[in-house]
Coordinates of C-alpha atoms and ligand atoms in Angstrom, one line a residue:
X37 CA -54.2 -109.8 -135.4
X38 CA -51.5 -109.1 -132.8
X39 CA -48.3 -108.9 -134.8
X40 CA -44.9 -108.7 -133.1
X41 CA -42.2 -107.5 -135.5
X42 CA -38.5 -108.3 -135.1
X43 CA -35.5 -107.0 -137.0
X44 CA -34.4 -110.5 -138.1
X45 CA -35.0 -114.2 -137.8
X46 CA -32.6 -114.5 -134.9
X47 CA -34.3 -112.0 -132.7
X48 CA -37.6 -113.5 -133.6
X49 CA -36.4 -117.0 -132.6
X50 CA -35.0 -115.6 -129.3
X51 CA -38.3 -114.0 -128.4
X52 CA -40.4 -117.1 -129.2
X53 CA -37.9 -119.3 -127.2
X54 CA -38.4 -116.9 -124.3
X55 CA -42.1 -117.1 -124.6
X56 CA -42.0 -120.9 -124.7
X57 CA -40.2 -120.9 -121.4
X58 CA -42.7 -118.5 -119.8
X59 CA -45.7 -120.6 -121.1
X60 CA -44.1 -123.9 -120.0
X61 CA -43.4 -122.7 -116.5
X62 CA -46.9 -121.2 -116.2
X63 CA -48.6 -124.4 -117.4
X64 CA -46.5 -126.6 -115.1
X65 CA -47.3 -124.2 -112.2
X66 CA -51.0 -124.3 -112.9
X67 CA -51.6 -127.8 -114.2
X68 CA -48.4 -129.8 -113.5
X69 CA -47.8 -130.4 -117.2
X70 CA -47.0 -128.6 -120.5
X71 CA -48.6 -129.9 -123.7
X72 CA -46.6 -128.3 -126.5
X73 CA -47.2 -128.6 -130.2
X74 CA -44.1 -128.2 -132.4
X75 CA -44.2 -126.6 -135.9
X76 CA -42.4 -128.2 -138.8
X77 CA -40.4 -126.6 -141.6
X78 CA -37.2 -124.6 -141.2
X79 CA -38.3 -121.4 -139.4
X80 CA -38.6 -123.0 -135.9
X81 CA -35.1 -124.6 -136.0
X82 CA -33.4 -121.6 -134.4
X83 CA -36.0 -121.3 -131.7
X84 CA -35.7 -125.0 -130.8
X85 CA -31.9 -124.9 -130.7
X86 CA -32.1 -121.9 -128.2
X87 CA -34.2 -124.1 -125.9
X88 CA -31.6 -126.8 -125.6
X89 CA -30.1 -125.1 -122.5
X90 CA -33.4 -123.9 -121.0
X91 CA -33.7 -124.9 -117.4
X92 CA -37.2 -126.4 -117.7
X93 CA -38.7 -129.5 -116.0
X94 CA -38.7 -131.5 -119.2
X95 CA -40.2 -134.4 -117.3
X96 CA -43.4 -132.5 -117.3
X97 CA -43.4 -131.7 -121.0
X98 CA -45.6 -133.5 -123.5
X99 CA -44.6 -132.9 -127.1
X100 CA -47.0 -133.1 -130.1
X101 CA -46.6 -132.3 -133.7
X102 CA -48.8 -130.0 -135.7
X103 CA -48.2 -132.0 -138.8
X104 CA -45.9 -134.6 -140.3
X105 CA -44.8 -135.6 -143.8
X106 CA -45.6 -139.2 -145.0
X107 CA -42.0 -140.4 -145.2
X108 CA -40.2 -143.3 -143.6
X109 CA -39.1 -143.2 -139.9
X110 CA -35.9 -141.3 -139.7
X111 CA -36.2 -139.6 -143.1
X112 CA -34.3 -136.3 -142.9
X113 CA -37.3 -134.5 -144.3
X114 CA -39.6 -135.4 -141.5
X115 CA -40.6 -132.8 -139.0
X116 CA -39.9 -135.0 -136.1
X117 CA -36.4 -135.7 -137.3
X118 CA -35.8 -131.9 -137.5
X119 CA -37.2 -131.5 -134.0
X120 CA -35.0 -134.3 -132.7
X121 CA -31.9 -132.7 -134.2
X122 CA -32.7 -129.2 -133.1
X123 CA -34.0 -129.9 -129.6
X124 CA -35.5 -133.2 -128.5
X125 CA -32.2 -135.2 -128.6
X126 CA -30.7 -132.5 -126.4
X127 CA -33.3 -132.4 -123.6
X128 CA -34.8 -135.0 -121.3
X129 CA -38.4 -135.2 -122.4
X130 CA -39.4 -138.8 -121.6
X131 CA -39.7 -140.6 -125.0
X132 CA -43.2 -141.8 -124.0
X133 CA -44.2 -138.1 -123.8
X134 CA -43.2 -137.3 -127.3
X135 CA -46.2 -138.1 -129.5
X136 CA -44.9 -138.5 -133.0
X137 CA -47.3 -138.8 -135.8
X138 CA -46.8 -142.3 -137.4
X139 CA -46.8 -140.8 -140.9
X140 CA -44.9 -143.9 -142.2
X141 CA -48.3 -145.6 -142.0
X142 CA -49.7 -143.3 -144.7
X143 CA -52.2 -140.5 -144.4
X144 CA -55.4 -142.3 -143.5
X145 CA -54.0 -144.8 -141.0
X146 CA -51.7 -142.3 -139.4
X147 CA -54.5 -139.7 -139.0
X148 CA -56.7 -142.3 -137.4
X149 CA -54.0 -143.4 -135.0
X150 CA -53.1 -139.8 -134.1
X151 CA -56.7 -138.7 -133.7
X152 CA -57.3 -141.5 -131.1
X153 CA -54.4 -140.1 -129.1
X154 CA -55.7 -136.5 -129.5
X155 CA -59.1 -137.6 -128.3
X156 CA -57.7 -138.4 -124.9
X157 CA -55.5 -135.3 -124.7
X158 CA -56.3 -132.0 -122.8
X159 CA -56.2 -128.7 -124.7
X160 CA -52.7 -128.0 -125.9
X161 CA -51.0 -125.3 -123.8
X162 CA -49.0 -123.8 -126.7
X163 CA -49.2 -124.5 -130.4
X164 CA -46.3 -123.3 -132.5
X165 CA -47.1 -122.9 -136.2
X166 CA -45.4 -121.7 -139.4
X167 CA -46.9 -120.2 -142.5
X168 CA -46.1 -121.0 -146.1
X169 CA -45.9 -118.6 -149.0
X170 CA -49.5 -119.6 -149.9
X171 CA -50.8 -119.0 -146.4
X172 CA -50.9 -122.7 -145.4
X173 CA -50.2 -123.7 -141.9
X174 CA -49.3 -127.1 -140.5
X175 CA -50.4 -129.2 -143.5
X176 CA -53.6 -127.3 -144.2
X177 CA -53.2 -126.0 -147.7
X178 CA -55.5 -123.6 -149.7
X179 CA -58.3 -125.4 -151.5
X180 CA -57.4 -128.8 -150.0
X181 CA -60.2 -131.0 -148.7
X182 CA -58.4 -131.3 -145.4
X183 CA -59.5 -127.7 -144.7
X184 CA -63.0 -128.9 -144.1
X185 CA -62.2 -132.2 -142.5
X186 CA -63.5 -132.0 -138.9
X187 CA -61.5 -134.9 -137.6
X188 CA -58.9 -134.3 -134.9
X189 CA -56.1 -135.4 -137.2
X190 CA -56.6 -135.2 -140.9
X191 CA -55.1 -137.0 -143.8
X192 CA -53.7 -134.8 -146.6
X193 CA -53.1 -135.7 -150.2
X194 CA -51.9 -133.6 -153.1
X195 CA -50.1 -131.1 -150.9
X196 CA -48.4 -128.5 -153.1
X197 CA -45.4 -128.5 -150.8
X198 CA -43.6 -131.9 -151.1
X199 CA -44.2 -134.5 -150.0
X200 CA -47.8 -134.5 -151.2
X201 CA -49.0 -137.0 -148.6
X202 CA -49.1 -135.6 -145.0
X203 CA -51.1 -135.6 -141.8
X204 CA -52.2 -132.5 -140.0
X205 CA -53.8 -131.6 -136.8
X206 CA -57.3 -130.3 -137.8
X207 CA -58.7 -127.0 -136.9
X208 CA -60.7 -128.5 -134.0
X209 CA -57.4 -129.3 -132.2
X210 CA -55.5 -126.2 -133.3
X211 CA -58.3 -123.9 -132.3
X212 CA -58.9 -125.7 -128.9
X213 CA -55.4 -124.9 -127.9
X214 CA -54.9 -122.4 -125.1
X215 CA -52.5 -120.3 -127.2
X216 CA -51.2 -120.3 -130.8
X217 CA -47.9 -118.6 -132.0
X218 CA -47.3 -118.2 -135.7
X219 CA -43.7 -117.7 -136.6
X220 CA -43.0 -116.2 -140.0
X221 CA -39.7 -115.0 -141.4
X222 CA -38.4 -114.1 -144.9
X223 CA -39.5 -111.8 -147.7
X224 CA -41.1 -114.8 -149.5
X225 CA -43.9 -114.8 -147.0
X226 CA -44.7 -111.0 -147.3
X227 CA -47.4 -111.4 -150.0
X228 CA -49.3 -114.0 -148.0
X229 CA -49.3 -111.8 -144.8
X230 CA -50.4 -108.8 -146.8
X231 CA -53.4 -110.8 -148.3
X232 CA -54.3 -111.9 -144.8
X233 CA -54.2 -108.4 -143.4
X234 CA -56.5 -107.4 -146.3
X235 CA -59.0 -110.0 -145.1
X236 CA -58.3 -113.0 -147.2
X237 CA -59.1 -116.1 -145.2
X238 CA -56.0 -118.2 -146.1
X239 CA -55.7 -121.4 -144.0
X240 CA -53.6 -119.7 -141.3
X241 CA -56.1 -117.0 -141.1
X242 CA -58.9 -119.5 -140.2
X243 CA -57.2 -120.2 -136.9
X244 CA -58.6 -118.9 -133.7
X245 CA -56.7 -115.9 -132.3
X246 CA -52.9 -116.2 -132.7
X247 CA -49.8 -114.3 -131.6
X248 CA -47.9 -113.5 -134.7
X249 CA -44.1 -113.2 -134.5
X250 CA -42.6 -112.0 -137.8
X251 CA -39.4 -110.4 -139.0
X252 CA -39.1 -107.1 -140.9
X253 CA -38.5 -108.9 -144.2
X254 CA -42.1 -110.2 -143.9
X255 CA -43.9 -107.2 -142.5
X256 CA -42.4 -104.7 -145.0
Ligands
6PG62 C1 -44.2 -128.4 -143.1 C2 -44.7 -127.4 -142.1 C3 -45.2 -126.2 -142.8 C4 -44.3 -125.1 -142.5 C5 -44.5 -124.0 -143.5 C6 -43.3 -122.9 -143.3 O1 -44.3 -129.6 -142.9 O2 -43.6 -128.0 -144.1 O3 -45.4 -127.9 -141.2 O4 -46.5 -125.9 -142.4 O5 -44.5 -124.6 -141.1 O6 -44.5 -124.5 -144.8 O7 -42.1 -123.6 -143.6 P1 -40.7 -122.9 -143.4 O8 -40.6 -122.5 -142.0 O9 -39.7 -123.9 -143.9 O10 -40.8 -121.6 -144.3

């Protein structure tokens, strides 16, 4: 594990934002496009907001979501609503290049729809992920059947973090990505990170190699 430790959540967000810019410019230079997977939850908000003023060629950016909560379109608790407010409504990514998970369809139908999109997609250039207090990432939770579902997008039920019904990118997509960054901040995550460093294969630890960006409250 390569862990980058920062004094606080703000400095962590600033460094990840800088890294997104570097990776975006490199992907566009090499392949003409940047396929970027956004993380949900609260941790990435600061990073996304810092990217509002980034001088990137947003017309070449393709946005995907690592997971989505099965809530109505526009529900404030949806990850795409958070991403819109924090970043996407402030930059000029063509709407057709923002691939929202149609979670309003319910887990099975949404997963099938998203998987068909992912089947035609190249490897993601950068995948941003968070981690929960139980070591979940995206919507892949400990002991959940979704962990062993090999589909590109997997339906999730009985998630312990509300809402219970979700859709997640599966490990096959997450691990095919060229690069993964896991952003973790706050003392509440410290135990999970310790368990992972002691070798426990919590869901986030089953990912291919990741760059970890954590604050001191987590690393202890
Ligand atoms: C979600 C996220 C989830 C999140 C972690 C961390 O839908 O909730 O995809 O995986 O990244 O739970 O959430 P916080 O950043 O809010 O602590």
